[in-house]
mmCIF file of C-alpha atoms in Angstrom:
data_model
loop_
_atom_site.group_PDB
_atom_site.id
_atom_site.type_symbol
_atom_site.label_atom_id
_atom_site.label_comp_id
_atom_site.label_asym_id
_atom_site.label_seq_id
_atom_site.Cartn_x
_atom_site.Cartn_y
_atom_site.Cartn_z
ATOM 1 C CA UNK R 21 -3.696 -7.448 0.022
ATOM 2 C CA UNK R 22 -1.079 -5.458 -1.534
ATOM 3 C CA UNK R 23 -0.877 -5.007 -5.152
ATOM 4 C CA UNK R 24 2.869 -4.946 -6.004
ATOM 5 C CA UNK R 25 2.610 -3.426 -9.550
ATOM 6 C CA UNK R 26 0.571 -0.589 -8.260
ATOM 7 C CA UNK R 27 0.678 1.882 -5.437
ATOM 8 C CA UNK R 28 2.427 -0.592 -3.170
ATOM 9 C CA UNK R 29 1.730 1.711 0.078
ATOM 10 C CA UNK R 30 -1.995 0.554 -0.503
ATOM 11 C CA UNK R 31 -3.648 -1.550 0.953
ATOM 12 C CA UNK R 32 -6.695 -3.323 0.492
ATOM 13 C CA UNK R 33 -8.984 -5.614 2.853
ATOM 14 C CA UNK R 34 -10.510 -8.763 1.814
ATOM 15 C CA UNK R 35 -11.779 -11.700 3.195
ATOM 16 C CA UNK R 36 -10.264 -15.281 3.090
ATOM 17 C CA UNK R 37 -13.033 -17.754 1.476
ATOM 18 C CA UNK R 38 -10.763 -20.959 1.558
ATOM 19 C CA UNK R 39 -8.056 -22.524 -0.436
ATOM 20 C CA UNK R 40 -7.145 -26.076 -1.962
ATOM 21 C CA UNK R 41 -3.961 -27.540 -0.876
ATOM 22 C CA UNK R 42 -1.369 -26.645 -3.291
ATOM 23 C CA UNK R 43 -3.256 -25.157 -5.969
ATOM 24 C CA UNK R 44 -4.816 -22.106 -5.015
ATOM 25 C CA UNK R 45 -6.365 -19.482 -2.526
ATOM 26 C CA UNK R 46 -9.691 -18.055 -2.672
ATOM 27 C CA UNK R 47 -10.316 -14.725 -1.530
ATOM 28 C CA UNK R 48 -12.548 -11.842 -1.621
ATOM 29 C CA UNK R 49 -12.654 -8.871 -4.282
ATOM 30 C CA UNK R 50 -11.473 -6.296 -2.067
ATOM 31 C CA UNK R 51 -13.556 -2.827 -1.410
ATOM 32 C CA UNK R 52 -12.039 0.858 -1.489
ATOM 33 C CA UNK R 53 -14.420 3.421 -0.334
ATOM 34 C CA UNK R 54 -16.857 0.897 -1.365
ATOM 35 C CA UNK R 55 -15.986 0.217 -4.854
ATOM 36 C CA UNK R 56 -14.551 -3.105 -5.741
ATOM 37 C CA UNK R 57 -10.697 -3.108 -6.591
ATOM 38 C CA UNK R 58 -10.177 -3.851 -10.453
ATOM 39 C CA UNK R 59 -7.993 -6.798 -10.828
ATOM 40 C CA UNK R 60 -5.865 -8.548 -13.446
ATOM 41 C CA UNK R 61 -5.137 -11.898 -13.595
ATOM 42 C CA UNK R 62 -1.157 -12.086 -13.276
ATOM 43 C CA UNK R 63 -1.022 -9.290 -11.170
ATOM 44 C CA UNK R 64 1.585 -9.912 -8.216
ATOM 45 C CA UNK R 65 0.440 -9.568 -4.782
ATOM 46 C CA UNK R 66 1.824 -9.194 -1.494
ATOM 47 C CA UNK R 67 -1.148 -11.060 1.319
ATOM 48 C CA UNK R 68 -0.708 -10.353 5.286
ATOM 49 C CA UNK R 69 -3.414 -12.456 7.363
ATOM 50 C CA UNK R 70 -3.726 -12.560 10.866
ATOM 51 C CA UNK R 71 -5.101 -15.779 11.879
ATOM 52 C CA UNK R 72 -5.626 -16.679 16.007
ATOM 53 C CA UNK R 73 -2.298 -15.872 17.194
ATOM 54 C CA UNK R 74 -0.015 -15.640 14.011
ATOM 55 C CA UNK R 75 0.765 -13.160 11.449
ATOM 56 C CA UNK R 76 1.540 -14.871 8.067
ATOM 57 C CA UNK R 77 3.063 -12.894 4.850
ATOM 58 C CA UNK R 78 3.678 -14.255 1.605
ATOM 59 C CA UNK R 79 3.573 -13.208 -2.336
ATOM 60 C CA UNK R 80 1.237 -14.640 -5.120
ATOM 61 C CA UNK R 81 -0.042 -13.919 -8.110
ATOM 62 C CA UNK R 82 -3.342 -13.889 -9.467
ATOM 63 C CA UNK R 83 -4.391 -16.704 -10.765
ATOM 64 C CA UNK R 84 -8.237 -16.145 -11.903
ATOM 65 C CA UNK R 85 -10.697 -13.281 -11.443
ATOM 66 C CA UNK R 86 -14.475 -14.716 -10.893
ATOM 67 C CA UNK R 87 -17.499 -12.596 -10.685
ATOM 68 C CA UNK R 88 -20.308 -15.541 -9.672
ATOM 69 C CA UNK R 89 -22.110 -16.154 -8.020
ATOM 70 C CA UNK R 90 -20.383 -13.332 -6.171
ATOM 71 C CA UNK R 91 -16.868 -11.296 -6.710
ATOM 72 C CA UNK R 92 -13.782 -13.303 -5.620
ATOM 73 C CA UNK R 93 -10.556 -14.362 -6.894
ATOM 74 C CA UNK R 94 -7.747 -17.192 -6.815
ATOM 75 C CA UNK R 95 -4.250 -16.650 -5.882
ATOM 76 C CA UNK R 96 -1.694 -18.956 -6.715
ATOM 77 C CA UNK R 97 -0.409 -21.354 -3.792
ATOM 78 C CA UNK R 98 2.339 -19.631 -2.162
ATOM 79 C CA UNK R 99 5.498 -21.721 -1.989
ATOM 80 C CA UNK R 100 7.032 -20.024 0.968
ATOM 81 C CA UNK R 101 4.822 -18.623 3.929
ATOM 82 C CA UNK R 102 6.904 -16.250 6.389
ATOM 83 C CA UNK R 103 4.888 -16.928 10.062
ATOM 84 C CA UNK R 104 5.081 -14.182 13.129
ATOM 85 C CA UNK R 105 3.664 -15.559 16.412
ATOM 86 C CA UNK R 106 1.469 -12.337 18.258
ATOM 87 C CA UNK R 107 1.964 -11.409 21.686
ATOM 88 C CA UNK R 108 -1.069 -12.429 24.233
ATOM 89 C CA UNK R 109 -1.809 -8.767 23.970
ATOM 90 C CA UNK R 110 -0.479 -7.646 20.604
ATOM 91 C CA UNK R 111 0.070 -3.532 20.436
ATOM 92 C CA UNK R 112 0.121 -1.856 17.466
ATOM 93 C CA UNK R 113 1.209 1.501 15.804
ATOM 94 C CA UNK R 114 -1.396 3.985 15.247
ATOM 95 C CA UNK R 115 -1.933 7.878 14.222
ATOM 96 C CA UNK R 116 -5.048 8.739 15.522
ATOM 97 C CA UNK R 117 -6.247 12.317 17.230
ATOM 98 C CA UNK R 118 -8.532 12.005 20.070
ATOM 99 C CA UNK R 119 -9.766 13.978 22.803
ATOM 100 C CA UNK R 120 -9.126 13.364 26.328
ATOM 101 C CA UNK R 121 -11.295 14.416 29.731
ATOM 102 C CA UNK R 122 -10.832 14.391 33.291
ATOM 103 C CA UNK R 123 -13.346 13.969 36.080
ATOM 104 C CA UNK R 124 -13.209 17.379 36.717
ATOM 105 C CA UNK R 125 -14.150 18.800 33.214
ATOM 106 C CA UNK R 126 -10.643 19.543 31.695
ATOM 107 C CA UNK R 127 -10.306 18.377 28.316
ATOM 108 C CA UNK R 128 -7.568 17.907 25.584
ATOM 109 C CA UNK R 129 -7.022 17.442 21.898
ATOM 110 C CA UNK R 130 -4.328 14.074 22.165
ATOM 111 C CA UNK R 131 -2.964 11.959 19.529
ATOM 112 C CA UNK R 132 -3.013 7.931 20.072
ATOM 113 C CA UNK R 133 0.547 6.647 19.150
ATOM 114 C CA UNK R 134 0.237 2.685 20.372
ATOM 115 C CA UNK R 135 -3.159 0.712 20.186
ATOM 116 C CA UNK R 136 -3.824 -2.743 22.111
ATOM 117 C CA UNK R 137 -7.334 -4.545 23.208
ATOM 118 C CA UNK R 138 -5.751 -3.290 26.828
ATOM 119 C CA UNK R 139 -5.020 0.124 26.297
ATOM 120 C CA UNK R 140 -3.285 2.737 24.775
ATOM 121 C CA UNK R 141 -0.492 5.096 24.176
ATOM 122 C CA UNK R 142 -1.016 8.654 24.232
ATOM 123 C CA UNK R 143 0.655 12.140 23.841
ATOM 124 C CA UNK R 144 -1.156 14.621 25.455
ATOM 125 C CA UNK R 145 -0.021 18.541 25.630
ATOM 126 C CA UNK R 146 -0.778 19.353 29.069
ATOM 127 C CA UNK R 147 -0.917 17.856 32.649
ATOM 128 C CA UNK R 148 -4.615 15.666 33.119
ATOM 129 C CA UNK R 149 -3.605 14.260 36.030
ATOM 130 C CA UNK R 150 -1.333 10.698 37.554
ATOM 131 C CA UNK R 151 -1.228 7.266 37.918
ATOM 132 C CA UNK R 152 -4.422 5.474 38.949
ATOM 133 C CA UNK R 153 -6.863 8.680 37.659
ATOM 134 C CA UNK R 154 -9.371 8.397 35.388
ATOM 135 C CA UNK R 155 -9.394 9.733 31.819
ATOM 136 C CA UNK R 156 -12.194 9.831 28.997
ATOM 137 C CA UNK R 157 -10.916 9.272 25.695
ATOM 138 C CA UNK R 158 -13.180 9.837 22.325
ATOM 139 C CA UNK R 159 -11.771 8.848 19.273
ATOM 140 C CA UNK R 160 -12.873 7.776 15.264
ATOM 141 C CA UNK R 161 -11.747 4.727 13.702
ATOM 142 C CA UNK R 162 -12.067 3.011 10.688
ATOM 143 C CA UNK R 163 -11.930 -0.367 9.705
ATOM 144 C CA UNK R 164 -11.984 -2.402 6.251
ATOM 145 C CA UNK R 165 -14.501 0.213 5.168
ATOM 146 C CA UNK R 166 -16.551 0.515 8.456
ATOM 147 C CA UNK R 167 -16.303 3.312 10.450
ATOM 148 C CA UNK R 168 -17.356 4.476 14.123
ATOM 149 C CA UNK R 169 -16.102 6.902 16.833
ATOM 150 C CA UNK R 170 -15.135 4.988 20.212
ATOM 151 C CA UNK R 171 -15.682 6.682 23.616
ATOM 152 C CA UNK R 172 -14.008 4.540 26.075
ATOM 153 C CA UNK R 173 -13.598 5.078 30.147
ATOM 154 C CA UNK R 174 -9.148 4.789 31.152
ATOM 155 C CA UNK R 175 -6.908 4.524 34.220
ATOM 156 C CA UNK R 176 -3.457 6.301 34.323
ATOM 157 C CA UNK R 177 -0.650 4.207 34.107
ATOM 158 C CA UNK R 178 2.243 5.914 33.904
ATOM 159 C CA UNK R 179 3.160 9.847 32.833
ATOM 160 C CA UNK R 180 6.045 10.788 31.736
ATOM 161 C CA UNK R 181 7.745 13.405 28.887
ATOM 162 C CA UNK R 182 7.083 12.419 25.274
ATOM 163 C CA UNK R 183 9.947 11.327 23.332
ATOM 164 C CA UNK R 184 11.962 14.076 22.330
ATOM 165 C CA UNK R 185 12.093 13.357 18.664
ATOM 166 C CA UNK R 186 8.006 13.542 18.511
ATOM 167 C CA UNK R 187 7.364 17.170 16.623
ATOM 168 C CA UNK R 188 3.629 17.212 17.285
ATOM 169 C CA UNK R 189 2.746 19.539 20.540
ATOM 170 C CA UNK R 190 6.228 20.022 21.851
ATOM 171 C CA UNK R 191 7.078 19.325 24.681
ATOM 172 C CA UNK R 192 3.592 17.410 25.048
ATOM 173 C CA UNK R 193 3.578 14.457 27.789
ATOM 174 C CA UNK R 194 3.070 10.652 26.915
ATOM 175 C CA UNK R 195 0.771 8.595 29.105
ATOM 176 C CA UNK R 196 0.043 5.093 29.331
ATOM 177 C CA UNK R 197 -3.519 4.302 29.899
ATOM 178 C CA UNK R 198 -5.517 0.704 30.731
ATOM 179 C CA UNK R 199 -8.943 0.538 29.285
ATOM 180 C CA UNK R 200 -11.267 0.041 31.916
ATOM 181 C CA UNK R 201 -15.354 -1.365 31.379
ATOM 182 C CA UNK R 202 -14.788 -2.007 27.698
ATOM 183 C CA UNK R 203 -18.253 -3.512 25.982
ATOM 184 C CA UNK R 204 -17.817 -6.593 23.627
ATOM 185 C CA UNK R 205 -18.373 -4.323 20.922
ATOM 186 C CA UNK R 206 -16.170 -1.594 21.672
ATOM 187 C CA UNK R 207 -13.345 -4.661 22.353
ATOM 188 C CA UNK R 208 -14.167 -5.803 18.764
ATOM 189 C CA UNK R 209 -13.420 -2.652 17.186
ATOM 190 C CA UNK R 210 -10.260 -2.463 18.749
ATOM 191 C CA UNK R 211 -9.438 -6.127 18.037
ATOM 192 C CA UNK R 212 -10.147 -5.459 14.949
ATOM 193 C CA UNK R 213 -8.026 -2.091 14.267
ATOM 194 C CA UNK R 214 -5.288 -3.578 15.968
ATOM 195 C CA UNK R 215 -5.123 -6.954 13.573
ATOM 196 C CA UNK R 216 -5.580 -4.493 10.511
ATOM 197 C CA UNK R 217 -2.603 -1.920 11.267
ATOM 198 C CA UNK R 218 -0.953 -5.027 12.094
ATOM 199 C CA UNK R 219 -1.310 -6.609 9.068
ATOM 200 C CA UNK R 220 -0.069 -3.695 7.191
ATOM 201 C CA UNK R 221 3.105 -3.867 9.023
ATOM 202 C CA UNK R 222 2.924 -1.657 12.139
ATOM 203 C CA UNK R 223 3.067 -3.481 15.000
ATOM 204 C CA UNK R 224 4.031 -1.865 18.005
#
């Protein structure tokens, strides 16, 4: 949720509760850094959801605030609804740092460009080897509030110069890695993060 009449590079994560056909939408008070988000009724709003496969964007306004039995509000019923099927394996933008290790011990500071449930896209200053080797990659990652620090096992997939116009480690190398032995937790966290950034409007 986006509050329009605010900082509208912010924004908050909340939970769908349900709706009623035509009349309204009934969400959760949204959390940031664990205090609830004060609302106004009126307020306009802008709402991304990612539901199954689809993204789906559309503007409201706040209908009612409610604070029982538990914090939640209504949004007017949008009257248009812009839809965005996903990809199979959606990819999304991402900033993160990370560091990276080879079998033999050699280890470097990276920075995660493009996230997916499959793998990932990463710049990387130095040589850590080619396509097929494996890589350890460690990185943090937060999501609607929760946070954790990932340490997944990777195969090479391609290697090749960073783009040009990239100004962090020059001359640094981009590499495409495939996430190998991922747990069904680990996979949920990067479902997750994925959905989220995409949501906020980065997809890859």
């Amino acid at each position: 949720v986006r509050l329009l009449g605010r900082d509208i590079q912010a924004y908050h994560h909340a939970r769908l509760i349900g709706y009623i056909q035509g009349q309204s939408i009934l969400i959760t008070t949204p959390l940031d850094a664990g205090q609830r988000v004060m609302l106004s009724e009126g307020e306009q709003v802008e709402v991304r959801m990612v539901t199954g496969s689809n993204i789906y964007v559309f503007q409201s306004v706040i209908l009612r605030t409610c604070i029982s039995p538990s914090h939640y509000f209504h949004l007017a019923y949008p009257e248009r609804v812009r839809a965005q099927k996903l990809r199979s394996s959606p990819w999304a933008r991402v900033e993160l740092s990370a560091t990276v290790s080879s079998p033999d011990g050699a280890q470097e500071m990276a920075r995660i460009v493009n996230l997916s449930l499959g793998g990932a896209e990463l710049h990387i200053p130095a040589t850590l080897g080619r396509k097929n080797d494996p890589l350890h990659i460690s990185f943090h990652v937060s999501v609607a509030g929760m946070e954790t620090t990932l340490a997944l096992d990777a195969a090479i997939q391609h290697v090749r110069p960073a783009p040009s116009s990239q100004d962090w480690a020059q001359q640094s190398l981009e590499y495409g890695v495939e996430f190998r032995g991922l747990s069904t937790q680990d996979a949920l966290w990067l479902r997750s993060l994925v959905y989220q950034r995409i949501a906020e409007g980065y997809p890859a």
